[in-house]
Coordinates of C-alpha atoms in Angstrom, one line a residue:
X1 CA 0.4 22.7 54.5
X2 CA -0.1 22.2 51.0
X3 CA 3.5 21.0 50.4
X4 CA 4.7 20.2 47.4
X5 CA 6.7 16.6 46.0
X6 CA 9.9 18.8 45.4
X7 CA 9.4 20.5 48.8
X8 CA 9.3 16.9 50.1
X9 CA 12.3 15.5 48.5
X10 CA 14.2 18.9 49.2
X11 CA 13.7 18.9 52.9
X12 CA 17.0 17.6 53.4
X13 CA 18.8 18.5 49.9
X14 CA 18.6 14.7 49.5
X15 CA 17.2 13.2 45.9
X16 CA 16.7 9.3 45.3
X17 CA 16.7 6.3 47.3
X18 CA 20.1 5.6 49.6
X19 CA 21.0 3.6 52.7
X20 CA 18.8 5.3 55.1
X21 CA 15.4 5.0 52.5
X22 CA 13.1 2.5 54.3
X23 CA 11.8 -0.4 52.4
X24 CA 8.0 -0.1 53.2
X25 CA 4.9 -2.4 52.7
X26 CA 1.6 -0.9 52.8
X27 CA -1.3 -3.0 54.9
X28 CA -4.5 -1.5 54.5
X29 CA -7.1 -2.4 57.1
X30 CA -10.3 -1.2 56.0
X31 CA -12.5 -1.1 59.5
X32 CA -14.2 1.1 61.7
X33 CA -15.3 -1.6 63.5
X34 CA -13.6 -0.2 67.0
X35 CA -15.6 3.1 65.8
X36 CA -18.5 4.9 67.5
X37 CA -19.7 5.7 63.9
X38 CA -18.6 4.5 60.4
X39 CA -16.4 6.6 58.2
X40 CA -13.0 4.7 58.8
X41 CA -13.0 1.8 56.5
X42 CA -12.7 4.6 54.3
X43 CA -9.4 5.2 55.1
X44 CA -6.9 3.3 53.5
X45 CA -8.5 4.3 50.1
X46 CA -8.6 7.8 50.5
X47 CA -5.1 8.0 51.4
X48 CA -3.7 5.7 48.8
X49 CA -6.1 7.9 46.6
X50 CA -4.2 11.3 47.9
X51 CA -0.6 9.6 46.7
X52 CA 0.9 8.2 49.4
X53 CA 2.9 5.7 47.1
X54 CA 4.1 7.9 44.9
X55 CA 5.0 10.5 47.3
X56 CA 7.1 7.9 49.5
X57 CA 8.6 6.9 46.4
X58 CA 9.3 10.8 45.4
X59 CA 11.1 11.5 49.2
X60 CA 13.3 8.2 48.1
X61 CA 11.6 5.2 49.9
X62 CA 11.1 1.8 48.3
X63 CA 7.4 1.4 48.3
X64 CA 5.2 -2.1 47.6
X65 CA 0.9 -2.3 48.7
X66 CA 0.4 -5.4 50.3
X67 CA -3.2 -4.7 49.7
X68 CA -6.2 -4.8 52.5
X69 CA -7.2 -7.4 54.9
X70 CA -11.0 -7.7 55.2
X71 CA -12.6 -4.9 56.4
X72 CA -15.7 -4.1 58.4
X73 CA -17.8 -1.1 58.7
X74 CA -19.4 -0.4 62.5
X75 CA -22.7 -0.8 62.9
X76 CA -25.1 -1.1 66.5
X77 CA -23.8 -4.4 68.2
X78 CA -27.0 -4.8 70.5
X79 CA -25.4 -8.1 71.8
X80 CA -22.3 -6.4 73.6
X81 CA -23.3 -2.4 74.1
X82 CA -20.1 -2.0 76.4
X83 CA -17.8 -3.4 73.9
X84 CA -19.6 -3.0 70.4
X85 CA -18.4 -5.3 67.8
X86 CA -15.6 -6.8 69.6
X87 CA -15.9 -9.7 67.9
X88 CA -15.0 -8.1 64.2
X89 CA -12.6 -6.2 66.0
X90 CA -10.7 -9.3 66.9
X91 CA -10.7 -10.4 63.7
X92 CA -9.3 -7.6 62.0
X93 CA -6.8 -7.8 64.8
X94 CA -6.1 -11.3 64.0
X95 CA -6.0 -10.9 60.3
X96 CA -3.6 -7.7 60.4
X97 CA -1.2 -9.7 62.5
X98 CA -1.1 -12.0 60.1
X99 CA -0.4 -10.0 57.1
X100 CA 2.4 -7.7 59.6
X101 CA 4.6 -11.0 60.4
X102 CA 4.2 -11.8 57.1
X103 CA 5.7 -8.4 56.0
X104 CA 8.8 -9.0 58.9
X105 CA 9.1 -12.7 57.5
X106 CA 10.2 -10.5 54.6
X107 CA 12.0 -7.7 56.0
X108 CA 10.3 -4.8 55.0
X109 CA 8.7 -2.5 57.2
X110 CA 4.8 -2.5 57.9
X111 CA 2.9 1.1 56.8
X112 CA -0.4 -0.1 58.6
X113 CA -3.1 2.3 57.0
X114 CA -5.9 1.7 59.5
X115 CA -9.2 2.0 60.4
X116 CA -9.6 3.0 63.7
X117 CA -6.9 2.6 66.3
X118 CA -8.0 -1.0 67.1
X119 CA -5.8 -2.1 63.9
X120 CA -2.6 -1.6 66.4
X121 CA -3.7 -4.5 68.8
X122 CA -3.3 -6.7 65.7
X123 CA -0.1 -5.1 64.7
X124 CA 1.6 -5.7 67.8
X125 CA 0.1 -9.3 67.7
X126 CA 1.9 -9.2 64.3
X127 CA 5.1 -8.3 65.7
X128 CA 4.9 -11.4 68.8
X129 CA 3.6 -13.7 66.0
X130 CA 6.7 -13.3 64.1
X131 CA 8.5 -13.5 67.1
X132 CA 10.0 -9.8 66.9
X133 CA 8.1 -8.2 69.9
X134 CA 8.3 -4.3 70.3
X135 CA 7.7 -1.4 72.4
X136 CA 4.7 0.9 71.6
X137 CA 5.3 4.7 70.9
X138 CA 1.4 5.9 71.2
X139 CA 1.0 9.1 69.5
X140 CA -2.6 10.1 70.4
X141 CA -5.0 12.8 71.6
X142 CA -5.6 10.3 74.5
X143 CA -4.2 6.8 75.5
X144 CA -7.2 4.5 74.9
X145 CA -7.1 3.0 78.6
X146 CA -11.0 2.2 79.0
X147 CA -12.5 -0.6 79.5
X148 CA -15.8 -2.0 78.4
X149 CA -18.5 0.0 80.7
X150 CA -16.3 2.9 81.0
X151 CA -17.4 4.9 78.0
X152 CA -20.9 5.4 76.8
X153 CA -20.4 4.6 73.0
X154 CA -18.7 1.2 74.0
X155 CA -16.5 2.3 71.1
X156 CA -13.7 -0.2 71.4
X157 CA -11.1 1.9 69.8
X158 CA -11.0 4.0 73.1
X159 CA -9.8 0.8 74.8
X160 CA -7.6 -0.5 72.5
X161 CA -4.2 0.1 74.4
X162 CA -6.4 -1.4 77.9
X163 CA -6.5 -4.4 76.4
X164 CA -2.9 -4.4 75.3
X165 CA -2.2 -4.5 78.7
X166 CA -4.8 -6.7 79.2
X167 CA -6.2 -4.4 82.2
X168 CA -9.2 -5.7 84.5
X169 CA -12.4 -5.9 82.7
X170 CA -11.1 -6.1 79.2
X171 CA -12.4 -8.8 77.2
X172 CA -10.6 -12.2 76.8
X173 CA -11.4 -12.5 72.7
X174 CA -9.3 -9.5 72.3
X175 CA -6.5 -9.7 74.8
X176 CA -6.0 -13.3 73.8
X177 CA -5.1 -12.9 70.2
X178 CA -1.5 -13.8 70.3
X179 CA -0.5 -16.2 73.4
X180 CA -1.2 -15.3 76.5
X181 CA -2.1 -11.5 77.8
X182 CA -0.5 -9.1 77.8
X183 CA 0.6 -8.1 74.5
X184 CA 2.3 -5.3 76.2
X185 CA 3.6 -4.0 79.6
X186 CA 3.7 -1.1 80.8
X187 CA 7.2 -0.7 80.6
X188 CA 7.2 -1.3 77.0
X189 CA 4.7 2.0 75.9
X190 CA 5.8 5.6 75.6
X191 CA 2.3 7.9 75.6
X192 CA 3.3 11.2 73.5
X193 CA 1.1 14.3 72.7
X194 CA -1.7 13.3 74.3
X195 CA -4.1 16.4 75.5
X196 CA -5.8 14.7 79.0
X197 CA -7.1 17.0 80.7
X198 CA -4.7 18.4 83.7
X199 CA -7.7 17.4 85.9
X200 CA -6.1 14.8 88.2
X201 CA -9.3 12.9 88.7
X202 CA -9.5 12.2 84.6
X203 CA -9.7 8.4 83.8
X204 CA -7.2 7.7 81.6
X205 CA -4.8 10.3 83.2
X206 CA -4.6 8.7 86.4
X207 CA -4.8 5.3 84.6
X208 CA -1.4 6.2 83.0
X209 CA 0.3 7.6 86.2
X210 CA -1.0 4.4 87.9
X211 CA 0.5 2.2 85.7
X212 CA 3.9 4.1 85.4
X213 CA 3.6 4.7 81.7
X214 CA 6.2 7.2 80.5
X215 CA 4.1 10.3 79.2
X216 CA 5.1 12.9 77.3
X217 CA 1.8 15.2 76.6
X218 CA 1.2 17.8 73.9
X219 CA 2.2 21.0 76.6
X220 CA 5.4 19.5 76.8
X221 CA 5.7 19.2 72.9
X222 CA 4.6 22.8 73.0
X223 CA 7.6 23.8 75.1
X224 CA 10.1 21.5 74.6
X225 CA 12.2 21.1 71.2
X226 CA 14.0 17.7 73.1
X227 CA 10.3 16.1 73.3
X228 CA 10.5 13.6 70.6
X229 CA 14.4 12.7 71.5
X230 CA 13.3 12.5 75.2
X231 CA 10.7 9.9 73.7
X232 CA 13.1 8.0 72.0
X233 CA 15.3 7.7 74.5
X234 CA 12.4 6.1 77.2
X235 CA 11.3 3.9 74.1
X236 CA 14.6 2.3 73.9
X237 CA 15.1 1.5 76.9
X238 CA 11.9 -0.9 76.3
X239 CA 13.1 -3.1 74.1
X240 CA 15.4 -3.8 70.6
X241 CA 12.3 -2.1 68.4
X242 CA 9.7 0.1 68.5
X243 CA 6.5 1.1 66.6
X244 CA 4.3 4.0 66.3
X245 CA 0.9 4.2 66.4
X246 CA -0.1 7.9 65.6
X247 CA -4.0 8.5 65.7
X248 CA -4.6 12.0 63.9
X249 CA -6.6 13.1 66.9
X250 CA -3.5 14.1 68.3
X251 CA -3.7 17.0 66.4
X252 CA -5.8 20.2 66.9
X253 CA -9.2 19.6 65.0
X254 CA -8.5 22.8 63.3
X255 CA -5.2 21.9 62.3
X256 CA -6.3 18.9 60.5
X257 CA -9.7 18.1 60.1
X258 CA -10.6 14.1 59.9
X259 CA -10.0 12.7 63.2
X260 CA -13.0 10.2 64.0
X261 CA -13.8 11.5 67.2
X262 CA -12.4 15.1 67.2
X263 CA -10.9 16.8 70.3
X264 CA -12.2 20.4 71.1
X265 CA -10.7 23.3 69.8
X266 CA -10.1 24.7 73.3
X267 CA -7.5 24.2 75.6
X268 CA -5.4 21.6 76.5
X269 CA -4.5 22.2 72.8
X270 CA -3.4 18.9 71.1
X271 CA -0.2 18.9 68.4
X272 CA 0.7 21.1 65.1
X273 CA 1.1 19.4 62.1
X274 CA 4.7 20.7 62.3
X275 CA 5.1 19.5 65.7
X276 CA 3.6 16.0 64.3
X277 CA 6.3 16.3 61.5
X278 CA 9.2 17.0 63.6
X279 CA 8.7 14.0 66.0
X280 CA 7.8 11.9 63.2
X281 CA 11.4 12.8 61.7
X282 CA 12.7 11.6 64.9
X283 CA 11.3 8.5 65.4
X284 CA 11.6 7.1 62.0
X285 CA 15.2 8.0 62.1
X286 CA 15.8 5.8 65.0
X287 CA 17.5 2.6 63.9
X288 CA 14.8 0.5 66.1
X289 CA 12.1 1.9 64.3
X290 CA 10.3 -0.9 63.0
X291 CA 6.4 0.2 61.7
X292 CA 3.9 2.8 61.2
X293 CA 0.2 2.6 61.7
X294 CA -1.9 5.6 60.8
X295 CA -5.2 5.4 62.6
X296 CA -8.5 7.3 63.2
X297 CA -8.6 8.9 59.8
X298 CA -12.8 9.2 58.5
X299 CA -12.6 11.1 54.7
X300 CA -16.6 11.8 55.4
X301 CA -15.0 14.5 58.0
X302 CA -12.8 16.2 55.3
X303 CA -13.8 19.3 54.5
X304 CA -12.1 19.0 51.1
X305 CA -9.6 16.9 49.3
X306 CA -7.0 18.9 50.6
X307 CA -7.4 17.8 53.8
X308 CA -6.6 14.3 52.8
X309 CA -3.8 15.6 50.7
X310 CA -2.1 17.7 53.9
X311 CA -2.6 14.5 56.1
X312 CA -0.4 12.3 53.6
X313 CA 2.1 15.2 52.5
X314 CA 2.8 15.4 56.5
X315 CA 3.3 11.8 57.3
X316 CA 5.6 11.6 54.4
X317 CA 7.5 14.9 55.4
X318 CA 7.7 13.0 58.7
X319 CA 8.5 9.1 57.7
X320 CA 9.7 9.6 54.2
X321 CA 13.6 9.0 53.5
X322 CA 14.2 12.9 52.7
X323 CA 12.5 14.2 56.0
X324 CA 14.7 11.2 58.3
X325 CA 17.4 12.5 56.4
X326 CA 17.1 15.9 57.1
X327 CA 16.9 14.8 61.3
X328 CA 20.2 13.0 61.2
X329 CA 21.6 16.4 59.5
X330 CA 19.9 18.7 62.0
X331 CA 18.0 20.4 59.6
X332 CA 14.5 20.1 60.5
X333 CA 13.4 21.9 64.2
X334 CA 10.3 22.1 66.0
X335 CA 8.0 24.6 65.2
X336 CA 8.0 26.8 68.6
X337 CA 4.5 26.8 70.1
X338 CA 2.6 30.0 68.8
X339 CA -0.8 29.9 70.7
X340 CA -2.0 31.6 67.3
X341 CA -2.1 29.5 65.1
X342 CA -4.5 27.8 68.1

């Protein structure tokens, strides 16, 4: 993508900080304790490291670090194989939802910079704990509805959204973080660019459709340039504010390089990073947008520095003031799907 601070900031013609520029606080959550390997405590270094400050500040948003919570880096937990390191999972959880309401209690918005996609149980904790519950946009290669036994890594950021809901079999220490389960219903989630597999019988597909979970998946984002406002629209109708949670698996390995646990390259293809872009525009334009939490990043699986430097030049073309701007003005369009750029 290799985009540039000045192509940032021009995106929409706008220059400098105005009414619409959000006033972010950056939580780094250093863990890969959710993980089926290490690599994603890295994280939140790595992108601080590739500018994401400065090029927030550059596309007009006011900009603080919060610093890190304490981290954790996976390792074998032979003590709980179906659920590995739940424990440090919950609390991370707990201590990110601490340093989120704290963030609210001062009205700025939360730029979670996880860590694998665990850190979002504790961000929505955050959110209860301060007593401003939200709804849950989920923008992820897949929706992260197992439960302990149901996947052979007993990787817990593939259940993290399960035990959001608090779904049968999910572990109590986790569920139980903030008052009494669930954190979420299922009325309150919007799944968007996920690439299930059309395969009815596929766990997590039929998991969604059982639950009634609006979904929106990635051949639909191919297809349709009214995905992201059809999202919005569902997500508002869940409550007065709304988060997103976007895991860079939801992209096409090829097309960015560092997700944890990458999705083939083979059909059902997942996102563009123009796709990516375009809904981020939209949902950070959304008056109940209320936080961002960037997930599933591991630097080990860069192939270069750029990689790292295209991941934070997108979500910054996506969240930063100048690319929200350039949605209200209807400037910025999906990408039509081209199968090759597959």
């Amino acid at each position: 993508m290799n985009r540039s601070e000045q192509e940032i900031a021009d995106a929409s013609g706008a220059t400098g900080a105005d009414a619409s520029a959000t006033i972010w606080t950056l939580i780094g959550v250093p863990s890969s304790a959710g993980g089926h390997t290490p690599g994603m405590e890295l994280a939140p270094a790595a992108i601080r490291e590739a500018g994401l400050v400065r090029l927030l500040r550059a596309a007009g948003d006011e900009v603080i670090d919060g610093g890190d919570v304490r981290g954790f880096r996976r390792r074998p937990d032979l003590a709980h194989l179906d659920r590995q390191n739940v424990h440090e999972v919950a609390r991370v959880a707990d201590e990110t939802a601490t340093a989120v309401a704290d963030v609210l209690a001062a009205n700025r918005v939360p730029l979670v910079l996880g860590g694998d996609c665990t850190v979002t149980v504790g961000v929505m904790a955050g959110f209860r704990r301060a007593g401003r519950e939200a709804a849950l946009m989920y923008v992820d290669g897949g929706p992260d509805l197992y439960t302990p036994g149901l996947i052979d890594y007993g990787n817990v950021d593939a259940m993290g959204l399960a035990h959001m809901l608090a779904l049968p079999g999910s572990g109590a220490v986790l569920t139980t973080i903030e008052g009494s389960p669930p954190l979420l219903r299922p009325d309150q989630i919007v799944s968007y660019g996920d690439a299930l597999p059309e395969d009815r019988g596929d766990l997590e597909r039929a998991r969604v459709e059982e639950l009634g979970i609006v979904r929106i998946p990635a051949s639909r984002v191919h297809d349709d340039p009214e995905a992201a406002s059809a999202a919005v629209q569902a997500i508002k109708i869940a409550g007065e504010r709304f988060v997103v949670h976007l895991d860079v698996d939801v992209l096409a390995h090829h097309q960015m390089p560092l997700a944890n646990m990458p999705n083939p390259d083979s059909e059902p293809w997942g996102l563009t990073v123009d796709e990516v872009v375009a809904a981020l525009q939209v949902f950070t334009a959304d008056d109940r947008f209320a936080g961002l939490v960037l997930t599933e990043v591991n630097p080990a699986n860069a192939p270069d520095t750029s990689t790292l430097d295209d991941y934070v030049r997108m979500v910054v073309a996506g969240a930063g003031q100048a690319g929200r701007a350039s949605n209200r003005s209807g400037g910025s369009r999906p990408a039509p799907h081209d199968d090759s750029v597959r």
